[in-house]
Amino acid sequence: MLYVNLTTPEQNVKIKTPFFSEAIRDYLLHIGVPENLSRIKLSNKEDSPIRITLSGETEYDRHLAKIFSPLNSLFELNMTIQALEDLDLRIKDNITNNIVKDKYYSLRELRQGLRSEFLSLGDVSEVFYFPISGIIYFDDDCRYYDIASVEELLNNEDIIREHLHTLPFASGIFMHECYEGLGREKLTYAEWDVEEWEGALYGSVSARFTEPLNADETESFKDWIFHENAERFGALVGDTDILTEEGILNLRLWNSEGYFILSYGEMLRYVYHRDDIAFAG
C-alpha cells in the first residue's frame, strides 16, 4: 500500500492510495488546503505550504514511489495508482515486474511502457482522422481570445500530442476500455493523437485490434469516436488548458461544420481529392 504523507503548518496527514478524489478534496478543504488536487505537487520543499512525501508498505510500493517527481500532482498520483490496480491482467505482471526492477524512471516512461504493452496485444493497426480546432486565450482571465489558426495548431503539434497522450492516463482512463460497440472484443488499444496532412493538423485515433473489423464494426467504431469527441473525452480535452507560446490553447475535437471521421484510405481521397467519398458521423 502506497501512502501520501501530507504536511501543512497545522496538520500532518497520512492518506492511503488510491483514494476517492471528492472525499479527499473535502477533507483537505476542511483542514485548510483549498487547492485542486491537480495543483498540489508532490513537493517536499521546506518553504512550501503543502509538503508531500510518499511511503510504501511493500517493495513494489517503494519502487513505484520512485517514479513520481515533484512535477507530478496529487491527482496524477492517485489516478496512476488506480489505473495500475485495474490493469488488464494480460499485461499486469509485466508492468509490475518492470516497476520493481526500476525500469521506469518517470511517469512519462511508465505511460510509454503501458502503451507498448497494450500495443503488443493486437496485430492489426487502423487509424481514423477528424478535423480539430481551438481557441487561444491571451490573458489569464480569458477575456482576450481568438480562433487558433491553421499555423498555430501546426506549430504546437508536439505540445498538443503530449497533452492528448497524457490526459487520458492522468485521468485514469484507458480509452479502449470505454468502447462497447460492435467488435469490442477485438480492440486492444485506442490512442488519440494528431497528424499533419498537407500543411494542416488533424486529430487521429490510432487503434490496435486482434483481427480486422468488418464494415459494420468499422462504422460502430467511427460512431464511438464521434461521440467521444463530441461529448465525454472531447469535453475533458476542451476543459483543460494547453500552454503554448501564443497563449492558453483550448482544443476542440468536434465542431458542427463539415465534420467527419475517416479511415486512412478515406483520408487519402479527402486530402488529395482523388474521388468522392461519404463522410461518417
PDB file of C-alpha atoms in Angstrom:
ATOM      1  CA  MET A   1       0.000   0.000   0.000  1.00  0.00           C
ATOM      2  CA  LEU A   2       1.374   3.403  -1.030  1.00  0.00           C
ATOM      3  CA  TYR A   3       0.684   6.311   1.327  1.00  0.00           C
ATOM      4  CA  VAL A   4       0.743  10.075   0.816  1.00  0.00           C
ATOM      5  CA  ASN A   5       2.192  11.895   3.800  1.00  0.00           C
ATOM      6  CA  LEU A   6       0.883  15.446   3.610  1.00  0.00           C
ATOM      7  CA  THR A   7       2.177  18.161   5.927  1.00  0.00           C
ATOM      8  CA  THR A   8       0.841  21.686   6.391  1.00  0.00           C
ATOM      9  CA  PRO A   9       1.785  24.189   9.124  1.00  0.00           C
ATOM     10  CA  GLU A  10      -1.192  22.922  11.139  1.00  0.00           C
ATOM     11  CA  GLN A  11      -1.607  19.274  10.158  1.00  0.00           C
ATOM     12  CA  ASN A  12       0.200  16.010   9.409  1.00  0.00           C
ATOM     13  CA  VAL A  13      -1.999  13.638   7.407  1.00  0.00           C
ATOM     14  CA  LYS A  14      -1.347  10.120   6.090  1.00  0.00           C
ATOM     15  CA  ILE A  15      -3.576   9.156   3.151  1.00  0.00           C
ATOM     16  CA  LYS A  16      -3.913   5.664   1.708  1.00  0.00           C
ATOM     17  CA  THR A  17      -3.955   5.394  -2.084  1.00  0.00           C
ATOM     18  CA  PRO A  18      -5.889   5.104  -4.265  1.00  0.00           C
ATOM     19  CA  PHE A  19      -8.461   7.370  -2.677  1.00  0.00           C
ATOM     20  CA  PHE A  20     -11.833   8.760  -3.637  1.00  0.00           C
ATOM     21  CA  SER A  21     -10.947  12.186  -5.014  1.00  0.00           C
ATOM     22  CA  GLU A  22     -14.102  14.021  -3.910  1.00  0.00           C
ATOM     23  CA  ALA A  23     -13.782  12.798  -0.334  1.00  0.00           C
ATOM     24  CA  ILE A  24     -10.099  13.762  -0.146  1.00  0.00           C
ATOM     25  CA  ARG A  25     -10.840  17.179  -1.637  1.00  0.00           C
ATOM     26  CA  ASP A  26     -13.487  17.804   1.005  1.00  0.00           C
ATOM     27  CA  TYR A  27     -11.148  16.598   3.747  1.00  0.00           C
ATOM     28  CA  LEU A  28      -8.247  18.763   2.567  1.00  0.00           C
ATOM     29  CA  LEU A  29     -10.556  21.765   2.394  1.00  0.00           C
ATOM     30  CA  HIS A  30     -11.620  21.012   5.970  1.00  0.00           C
ATOM     31  CA  ILE A  31      -8.010  21.155   7.179  1.00  0.00           C
ATOM     32  CA  GLY A  32      -7.280  24.337   5.252  1.00  0.00           C
ATOM     33  CA  VAL A  33      -5.953  23.078   1.904  1.00  0.00           C
ATOM     34  CA  PRO A  34      -8.221  24.692  -0.723  1.00  0.00           C
ATOM     35  CA  GLU A  35      -6.223  23.816  -3.855  1.00  0.00           C
ATOM     36  CA  ASN A  36      -7.495  21.443  -6.519  1.00  0.00           C
ATOM     37  CA  LEU A  37      -5.716  18.064  -6.435  1.00  0.00           C
ATOM     38  CA  SER A  38      -4.210  18.724  -9.874  1.00  0.00           C
ATOM     39  CA  ARG A  39      -2.463  21.788  -8.439  1.00  0.00           C
ATOM     40  CA  ILE A  40      -0.964  20.062  -5.408  1.00  0.00           C
ATOM     41  CA  LYS A  41       2.504  18.976  -6.500  1.00  0.00           C
ATOM     42  CA  LEU A  42       4.409  16.126  -4.859  1.00  0.00           C
ATOM     43  CA  SER A  43       6.951  18.525  -3.403  1.00  0.00           C
ATOM     44  CA  ASN A  44       8.708  18.359  -0.042  1.00  0.00           C
ATOM     45  CA  LYS A  45      10.333  21.788  -0.121  1.00  0.00           C
ATOM     46  CA  GLU A  46      10.609  23.357   3.317  1.00  0.00           C
ATOM     47  CA  ASP A  47       9.152  26.680   2.163  1.00  0.00           C
ATOM     48  CA  SER A  48       6.146  25.005   0.530  1.00  0.00           C
ATOM     49  CA  PRO A  49       2.763  25.487   2.285  1.00  0.00           C
ATOM     50  CA  ILE A  50       1.961  21.862   1.483  1.00  0.00           C
ATOM     51  CA  ARG A  51       4.753  19.290   1.798  1.00  0.00           C
ATOM     52  CA  ILE A  52       4.295  15.773   0.446  1.00  0.00           C
ATOM     53  CA  THR A  53       6.319  12.595   0.798  1.00  0.00           C
ATOM     54  CA  LEU A  54       5.436   9.048  -0.237  1.00  0.00           C
ATOM     55  CA  SER A  55       5.856   5.857   1.769  1.00  0.00           C
ATOM     56  CA  GLY A  56       5.124   2.224   0.954  1.00  0.00           C
ATOM     57  CA  GLU A  57       4.452  -0.999   2.806  1.00  0.00           C
ATOM     58  CA  THR A  58       5.868  -3.343   0.187  1.00  0.00           C
ATOM     59  CA  GLU A  59       8.868  -3.478  -2.112  1.00  0.00           C
ATOM     60  CA  TYR A  60       6.572  -2.794  -5.070  1.00  0.00           C
ATOM     61  CA  ASP A  61       5.169   0.329  -3.365  1.00  0.00           C
ATOM     62  CA  ARG A  62       8.621   1.694  -2.622  1.00  0.00           C
ATOM     63  CA  HIS A  63       9.759   1.220  -6.209  1.00  0.00           C
ATOM     64  CA  LEU A  64       6.504   2.696  -7.511  1.00  0.00           C
ATOM     65  CA  ALA A  65       7.069   5.810  -5.396  1.00  0.00           C
ATOM     66  CA  LYS A  66      10.373   6.447  -7.217  1.00  0.00           C
ATOM     67  CA  ILE A  67       8.513   7.009 -10.497  1.00  0.00           C
ATOM     68  CA  PHE A  68       6.850  10.206  -9.273  1.00  0.00           C
ATOM     69  CA  SER A  69       8.638  13.551  -9.216  1.00  0.00           C
ATOM     70  CA  PRO A  70       7.870  16.938  -7.617  1.00  0.00           C
ATOM     71  CA  LEU A  71       6.483  17.993 -11.004  1.00  0.00           C
ATOM     72  CA  ASN A  72       3.678  15.431 -10.756  1.00  0.00           C
ATOM     73  CA  SER A  73       0.443  16.254  -8.983  1.00  0.00           C
ATOM     74  CA  LEU A  74      -1.550  14.501  -6.300  1.00  0.00           C
ATOM     75  CA  PHE A  75      -4.259  13.965  -8.904  1.00  0.00           C
ATOM     76  CA  GLU A  76      -1.833  12.243 -11.294  1.00  0.00           C
ATOM     77  CA  LEU A  77      -0.504  10.061  -8.484  1.00  0.00           C
ATOM     78  CA  ASN A  78      -3.939   8.869  -7.449  1.00  0.00           C
ATOM     79  CA  MET A  79      -5.178   8.212 -10.990  1.00  0.00           C
ATOM     80  CA  THR A  80      -1.992   6.338 -11.867  1.00  0.00           C
ATOM     81  CA  ILE A  81      -2.277   4.032  -8.879  1.00  0.00           C
ATOM     82  CA  GLN A  82      -5.958   3.399  -9.617  1.00  0.00           C
ATOM     83  CA  ALA A  83      -5.139   2.617 -13.248  1.00  0.00           C
ATOM     84  CA  LEU A  84      -2.379   0.187 -12.223  1.00  0.00           C
ATOM     85  CA  GLU A  85      -4.714  -1.620  -9.826  1.00  0.00           C
ATOM     86  CA  ASP A  86      -7.349  -2.035 -12.558  1.00  0.00           C
ATOM     87  CA  LEU A  87      -4.840  -3.008 -15.232  1.00  0.00           C
ATOM     88  CA  ASP A  88      -5.600  -5.670 -17.835  1.00  0.00           C
ATOM     89  CA  LEU A  89      -4.388  -8.994 -16.413  1.00  0.00           C
ATOM     90  CA  ARG A  90      -2.639  -9.818 -19.691  1.00  0.00           C
ATOM     91  CA  ILE A  91      -0.071  -7.081 -19.089  1.00  0.00           C
ATOM     92  CA  LYS A  92      -0.243  -6.521 -15.337  1.00  0.00           C
ATOM     93  CA  ASP A  93       2.572  -8.925 -14.405  1.00  0.00           C
ATOM     94  CA  ASN A  94       4.982  -7.403 -16.924  1.00  0.00           C
ATOM     95  CA  ILE A  95       4.276  -3.859 -15.727  1.00  0.00           C
ATOM     96  CA  THR A  96       4.571  -4.872 -12.065  1.00  0.00           C
ATOM     97  CA  ASN A  97       7.896  -6.628 -12.657  1.00  0.00           C
ATOM     98  CA  ASN A  98       9.241  -3.638 -14.581  1.00  0.00           C
ATOM     99  CA  ILE A  99       8.282  -1.305 -11.735  1.00  0.00           C
ATOM    100  CA  VAL A 100      10.070  -3.474  -9.175  1.00  0.00           C
ATOM    101  CA  LYS A 101      13.154  -3.559 -11.426  1.00  0.00           C
ATOM    102  CA  ASP A 102      13.111   0.268 -11.714  1.00  0.00           C
ATOM    103  CA  LYS A 103      12.725   0.198 -15.499  1.00  0.00           C
ATOM    104  CA  TYR A 104      10.578   3.346 -15.427  1.00  0.00           C
ATOM    105  CA  TYR A 105      12.381   6.483 -14.256  1.00  0.00           C
ATOM    106  CA  SER A 106       9.426   8.808 -14.624  1.00  0.00           C
ATOM    107  CA  LEU A 107       5.676   8.859 -15.001  1.00  0.00           C
ATOM    108  CA  ARG A 108       6.138   9.540 -18.692  1.00  0.00           C
ATOM    109  CA  GLU A 109       8.245   6.377 -19.082  1.00  0.00           C
ATOM    110  CA  LEU A 110       5.595   4.373 -17.232  1.00  0.00           C
ATOM    111  CA  ARG A 111       2.964   5.671 -19.660  1.00  0.00           C
ATOM    112  CA  GLN A 112       5.163   4.681 -22.586  1.00  0.00           C
ATOM    113  CA  GLY A 113       5.655   1.228 -21.068  1.00  0.00           C
ATOM    114  CA  LEU A 114       1.908   0.767 -20.686  1.00  0.00           C
ATOM    115  CA  ARG A 115       1.367   1.905 -24.258  1.00  0.00           C
ATOM    116  CA  SER A 116       3.892  -0.640 -25.557  1.00  0.00           C
ATOM    117  CA  GLU A 117       2.277  -3.444 -23.572  1.00  0.00           C
ATOM    118  CA  PHE A 118      -1.196  -2.615 -24.850  1.00  0.00           C
ATOM    119  CA  LEU A 119       0.036  -2.363 -28.436  1.00  0.00           C
ATOM    120  CA  SER A 120       1.586  -5.816 -28.146  1.00  0.00           C
ATOM    121  CA  LEU A 121      -1.855  -7.345 -27.592  1.00  0.00           C
ATOM    122  CA  GLY A 122      -3.072  -6.636 -31.134  1.00  0.00           C
ATOM    123  CA  ASP A 123      -1.605  -7.253 -34.591  1.00  0.00           C
ATOM    124  CA  VAL A 124      -3.942  -5.124 -36.742  1.00  0.00           C
ATOM    125  CA  SER A 125      -3.499  -1.338 -36.819  1.00  0.00           C
ATOM    126  CA  GLU A 126      -6.056   1.195 -38.010  1.00  0.00           C
ATOM    127  CA  VAL A 127      -6.042   4.998 -37.897  1.00  0.00           C
ATOM    128  CA  PHE A 128      -9.082   7.264 -38.109  1.00  0.00           C
ATOM    129  CA  TYR A 129      -8.989  11.042 -38.701  1.00  0.00           C
ATOM    130  CA  PHE A 130     -11.136  14.076 -37.899  1.00  0.00           C
ATOM    131  CA  PRO A 131     -10.868  17.900 -38.024  1.00  0.00           C
ATOM    132  CA  ILE A 132      -9.719  19.817 -34.928  1.00  0.00           C
ATOM    133  CA  SER A 133      -9.908  23.471 -33.971  1.00  0.00           C
ATOM    134  CA  GLY A 134      -9.081  25.595 -30.960  1.00  0.00           C
ATOM    135  CA  ILE A 135      -9.356  28.860 -29.102  1.00  0.00           C
ATOM    136  CA  ILE A 136      -6.272  30.696 -27.837  1.00  0.00           C
ATOM    137  CA  TYR A 137      -6.623  32.944 -24.783  1.00  0.00           C
ATOM    138  CA  PHE A 138      -4.045  35.686 -24.483  1.00  0.00           C
ATOM    139  CA  ASP A 139      -4.555  36.561 -20.803  1.00  0.00           C
ATOM    140  CA  ASP A 140      -5.031  34.627 -17.554  1.00  0.00           C
ATOM    141  CA  ASP A 141      -8.585  35.958 -17.148  1.00  0.00           C
ATOM    142  CA  CYS A 142      -9.547  34.551 -20.565  1.00  0.00           C
ATOM    143  CA  ARG A 143     -11.032  37.857 -21.687  1.00  0.00           C
ATOM    144  CA  TYR A 144      -8.957  38.186 -24.860  1.00  0.00           C
ATOM    145  CA  TYR A 145      -9.031  35.325 -27.296  1.00  0.00           C
ATOM    146  CA  ASP A 146      -9.060  34.317 -30.926  1.00  0.00           C
ATOM    147  CA  ILE A 147      -9.698  31.240 -33.032  1.00  0.00           C
ATOM    148  CA  ALA A 148      -6.475  29.255 -33.401  1.00  0.00           C
ATOM    149  CA  SER A 149      -5.167  29.477 -36.940  1.00  0.00           C
ATOM    150  CA  VAL A 150      -4.024  26.510 -39.022  1.00  0.00           C
ATOM    151  CA  GLU A 151      -0.450  27.670 -38.486  1.00  0.00           C
ATOM    152  CA  GLU A 152      -0.829  27.988 -34.700  1.00  0.00           C
ATOM    153  CA  LEU A 153      -2.233  24.484 -34.402  1.00  0.00           C
ATOM    154  CA  LEU A 154       0.520  23.077 -36.588  1.00  0.00           C
ATOM    155  CA  ASN A 155       3.253  24.979 -34.707  1.00  0.00           C
ATOM    156  CA  ASN A 156       2.059  23.357 -31.470  1.00  0.00           C
ATOM    157  CA  GLU A 157       1.766  19.820 -32.826  1.00  0.00           C
ATOM    158  CA  ASP A 158       4.163  18.267 -30.288  1.00  0.00           C
ATOM    159  CA  ILE A 159       2.564  20.047 -27.323  1.00  0.00           C
ATOM    160  CA  ILE A 160      -0.929  19.004 -28.419  1.00  0.00           C
ATOM    161  CA  ARG A 161       0.224  15.407 -28.948  1.00  0.00           C
ATOM    162  CA  GLU A 162       1.763  15.223 -25.483  1.00  0.00           C
ATOM    163  CA  HIS A 163      -1.452  16.614 -23.990  1.00  0.00           C
ATOM    164  CA  LEU A 164      -3.650  14.080 -25.787  1.00  0.00           C
ATOM    165  CA  HIS A 165      -1.357  11.207 -24.770  1.00  0.00           C
ATOM    166  CA  THR A 166      -1.137  12.294 -21.147  1.00  0.00           C
ATOM    167  CA  LEU A 167      -4.680  13.393 -20.388  1.00  0.00           C
ATOM    168  CA  PRO A 168      -6.471  10.016 -20.520  1.00  0.00           C
ATOM    169  CA  PHE A 169      -3.799   8.310 -18.435  1.00  0.00           C
ATOM    170  CA  ALA A 170      -3.677  11.177 -15.920  1.00  0.00           C
ATOM    171  CA  SER A 171      -7.459  10.839 -15.563  1.00  0.00           C
ATOM    172  CA  GLY A 172      -7.372   7.091 -15.042  1.00  0.00           C
ATOM    173  CA  ILE A 173      -8.866   6.344 -18.458  1.00  0.00           C
ATOM    174  CA  PHE A 174      -7.661   3.733 -20.918  1.00  0.00           C
ATOM    175  CA  MET A 175      -9.807   4.788 -23.831  1.00  0.00           C
ATOM    176  CA  HIS A 176     -10.177   1.328 -25.396  1.00  0.00           C
ATOM    177  CA  GLU A 177     -11.865   0.123 -22.204  1.00  0.00           C
ATOM    178  CA  CYS A 178     -14.678   2.627 -22.809  1.00  0.00           C
ATOM    179  CA  TYR A 179     -15.672   1.136 -26.162  1.00  0.00           C
ATOM    180  CA  GLU A 180     -18.788  -1.055 -26.027  1.00  0.00           C
ATOM    181  CA  GLY A 181     -19.765  -1.194 -29.688  1.00  0.00           C
ATOM    182  CA  LEU A 182     -19.510  -3.878 -32.331  1.00  0.00           C
ATOM    183  CA  GLY A 183     -16.124  -5.593 -32.434  1.00  0.00           C
ATOM    184  CA  ARG A 184     -15.235  -4.518 -28.891  1.00  0.00           C
ATOM    185  CA  GLU A 185     -13.676  -7.930 -28.201  1.00  0.00           C
ATOM    186  CA  LYS A 186     -11.118  -7.243 -30.964  1.00  0.00           C
ATOM    187  CA  LEU A 187      -9.961  -3.851 -29.660  1.00  0.00           C
ATOM    188  CA  THR A 188      -6.819  -3.835 -27.500  1.00  0.00           C
ATOM    189  CA  TYR A 189      -5.827  -0.165 -27.577  1.00  0.00           C
ATOM    190  CA  ALA A 190      -7.016   3.259 -28.775  1.00  0.00           C
ATOM    191  CA  GLU A 191      -4.971   6.439 -28.587  1.00  0.00           C
ATOM    192  CA  TRP A 192      -5.949   9.992 -29.519  1.00  0.00           C
ATOM    193  CA  ASP A 193      -3.231  11.859 -31.411  1.00  0.00           C
ATOM    194  CA  VAL A 194      -2.650  14.493 -34.115  1.00  0.00           C
ATOM    195  CA  GLU A 195      -1.110  14.241 -37.572  1.00  0.00           C
ATOM    196  CA  GLU A 196      -0.203  16.712 -40.288  1.00  0.00           C
ATOM    197  CA  TRP A 197      -1.759  16.354 -43.731  1.00  0.00           C
ATOM    198  CA  GLU A 198      -0.737  18.828 -46.443  1.00  0.00           C
ATOM    199  CA  GLY A 199       0.066  21.674 -44.035  1.00  0.00           C
ATOM    200  CA  ALA A 200      -2.922  21.228 -41.712  1.00  0.00           C
ATOM    201  CA  LEU A 201      -3.206  19.418 -38.390  1.00  0.00           C
ATOM    202  CA  TYR A 202      -5.919  16.788 -37.922  1.00  0.00           C
ATOM    203  CA  GLY A 203      -6.941  14.738 -34.937  1.00  0.00           C
ATOM    204  CA  SER A 204      -6.482  10.992 -35.116  1.00  0.00           C
ATOM    205  CA  VAL A 205      -7.300   7.803 -33.237  1.00  0.00           C
ATOM    206  CA  SER A 206      -4.734   5.033 -33.623  1.00  0.00           C
ATOM    207  CA  ALA A 207      -6.291   1.697 -32.751  1.00  0.00           C
ATOM    208  CA  ARG A 208      -4.958  -1.823 -32.422  1.00  0.00           C
ATOM    209  CA  PHE A 209      -7.124  -4.913 -32.974  1.00  0.00           C
ATOM    210  CA  THR A 210      -6.621  -8.653 -32.722  1.00  0.00           C
ATOM    211  CA  GLU A 211      -8.176  -9.021 -36.188  1.00  0.00           C
ATOM    212  CA  PRO A 212      -9.634  -6.693 -38.841  1.00  0.00           C
ATOM    213  CA  LEU A 213     -13.017  -5.070 -38.301  1.00  0.00           C
ATOM    214  CA  ASN A 214     -15.806  -5.785 -40.731  1.00  0.00           C
ATOM    215  CA  ALA A 215     -17.838  -2.972 -42.291  1.00  0.00           C
ATOM    216  CA  ASP A 216     -20.467  -2.808 -39.527  1.00  0.00           C
ATOM    217  CA  GLU A 217     -17.808  -2.902 -36.807  1.00  0.00           C
ATOM    218  CA  THR A 218     -15.875  -0.119 -38.530  1.00  0.00           C
ATOM    219  CA  GLU A 219     -18.935   2.124 -38.637  1.00  0.00           C
ATOM    220  CA  SER A 220     -19.639   1.344 -34.978  1.00  0.00           C
ATOM    221  CA  PHE A 221     -16.081   2.284 -34.045  1.00  0.00           C
ATOM    222  CA  LYS A 222     -16.325   5.522 -36.023  1.00  0.00           C
ATOM    223  CA  ASP A 223     -19.583   6.358 -34.233  1.00  0.00           C
ATOM    224  CA  TRP A 224     -17.827   5.819 -30.902  1.00  0.00           C
ATOM    225  CA  ILE A 225     -15.005   8.194 -31.867  1.00  0.00           C
ATOM    226  CA  PHE A 226     -17.595  10.767 -32.934  1.00  0.00           C
ATOM    227  CA  HIS A 227     -19.431  10.608 -29.609  1.00  0.00           C
ATOM    228  CA  GLU A 228     -16.203  10.640 -27.578  1.00  0.00           C
ATOM    229  CA  ASN A 229     -15.047  13.742 -29.457  1.00  0.00           C
ATOM    230  CA  ALA A 230     -18.397  15.481 -29.142  1.00  0.00           C
ATOM    231  CA  GLU A 231     -19.088  14.539 -25.541  1.00  0.00           C
ATOM    232  CA  ARG A 232     -17.037  12.832 -22.843  1.00  0.00           C
ATOM    233  CA  PHE A 233     -13.399  12.863 -23.937  1.00  0.00           C
ATOM    234  CA  GLY A 234     -13.866  15.950 -26.076  1.00  0.00           C
ATOM    235  CA  ALA A 235     -15.270  17.812 -23.064  1.00  0.00           C
ATOM    236  CA  LEU A 236     -12.303  16.721 -20.951  1.00  0.00           C
ATOM    237  CA  VAL A 237      -9.858  17.957 -23.602  1.00  0.00           C
ATOM    238  CA  GLY A 238     -11.720  21.241 -24.093  1.00  0.00           C
ATOM    239  CA  ASP A 239     -11.846  21.970 -20.364  1.00  0.00           C
ATOM    240  CA  THR A 240      -8.090  21.625 -19.815  1.00  0.00           C
ATOM    241  CA  ASP A 241      -5.500  24.239 -20.704  1.00  0.00           C
ATOM    242  CA  ILE A 242      -2.639  23.632 -23.117  1.00  0.00           C
ATOM    243  CA  LEU A 243       0.140  26.154 -22.519  1.00  0.00           C
ATOM    244  CA  THR A 244       1.709  27.455 -25.737  1.00  0.00           C
ATOM    245  CA  GLU A 245       3.966  30.372 -26.646  1.00  0.00           C
ATOM    246  CA  GLU A 246       0.953  32.154 -28.154  1.00  0.00           C
ATOM    247  CA  GLY A 247      -1.210  31.731 -25.040  1.00  0.00           C
ATOM    248  CA  ILE A 248      -3.559  29.205 -23.453  1.00  0.00           C
ATOM    249  CA  LEU A 249      -5.000  26.815 -26.043  1.00  0.00           C
ATOM    250  CA  ASN A 250      -8.322  25.084 -25.514  1.00  0.00           C
ATOM    251  CA  LEU A 251      -8.523  22.340 -28.114  1.00  0.00           C
ATOM    252  CA  ARG A 252     -11.781  21.317 -29.771  1.00  0.00           C
ATOM    253  CA  LEU A 253     -12.152  17.765 -31.079  1.00  0.00           C
ATOM    254  CA  TRP A 254     -15.600  18.370 -32.542  1.00  0.00           C
ATOM    255  CA  ASN A 255     -17.371  21.075 -34.474  1.00  0.00           C
ATOM    256  CA  SER A 256     -20.695  21.267 -36.272  1.00  0.00           C
ATOM    257  CA  GLU A 257     -19.478  22.308 -39.710  1.00  0.00           C
ATOM    258  CA  GLY A 258     -18.184  19.770 -42.224  1.00  0.00           C
ATOM    259  CA  TYR A 259     -17.250  17.277 -39.531  1.00  0.00           C
ATOM    260  CA  PHE A 260     -16.133  13.746 -40.411  1.00  0.00           C
ATOM    261  CA  ILE A 261     -14.491  10.589 -39.137  1.00  0.00           C
ATOM    262  CA  LEU A 262     -12.416   8.996 -41.914  1.00  0.00           C
ATOM    263  CA  SER A 263     -10.322   5.870 -42.233  1.00  0.00           C
ATOM    264  CA  TYR A 264      -6.789   6.175 -43.614  1.00  0.00           C
ATOM    265  CA  GLY A 265      -7.901   5.307 -47.158  1.00  0.00           C
ATOM    266  CA  GLU A 266     -10.793   7.762 -46.983  1.00  0.00           C
ATOM    267  CA  MET A 267      -8.454  10.440 -45.651  1.00  0.00           C
ATOM    268  CA  LEU A 268      -6.142   9.970 -48.628  1.00  0.00           C
ATOM    269  CA  ARG A 269      -9.040  10.545 -51.003  1.00  0.00           C
ATOM    270  CA  TYR A 270     -10.282  13.528 -48.976  1.00  0.00           C
ATOM    271  CA  VAL A 271      -6.926  15.333 -48.798  1.00  0.00           C
ATOM    272  CA  TYR A 272      -5.806  14.635 -52.352  1.00  0.00           C
ATOM    273  CA  HIS A 273      -9.293  14.832 -53.938  1.00  0.00           C
ATOM    274  CA  ARG A 274      -8.936  11.504 -55.669  1.00  0.00           C
ATOM    275  CA  ASP A 275     -12.662  10.845 -55.849  1.00  0.00           C
ATOM    276  CA  ASP A 276     -15.889  11.430 -53.956  1.00  0.00           C
ATOM    277  CA  ILE A 277     -16.238   9.891 -50.532  1.00  0.00           C
ATOM    278  CA  ALA A 278     -19.024   9.644 -47.980  1.00  0.00           C
ATOM    279  CA  PHE A 279     -18.479  11.348 -44.647  1.00  0.00           C
ATOM    280  CA  ALA A 280     -19.064   9.411 -41.459  1.00  0.00           C
ATOM    281  CA  GLY A 281     -20.774  10.699 -38.352  1.00  0.00           C
TER     282      GLY A 281
END
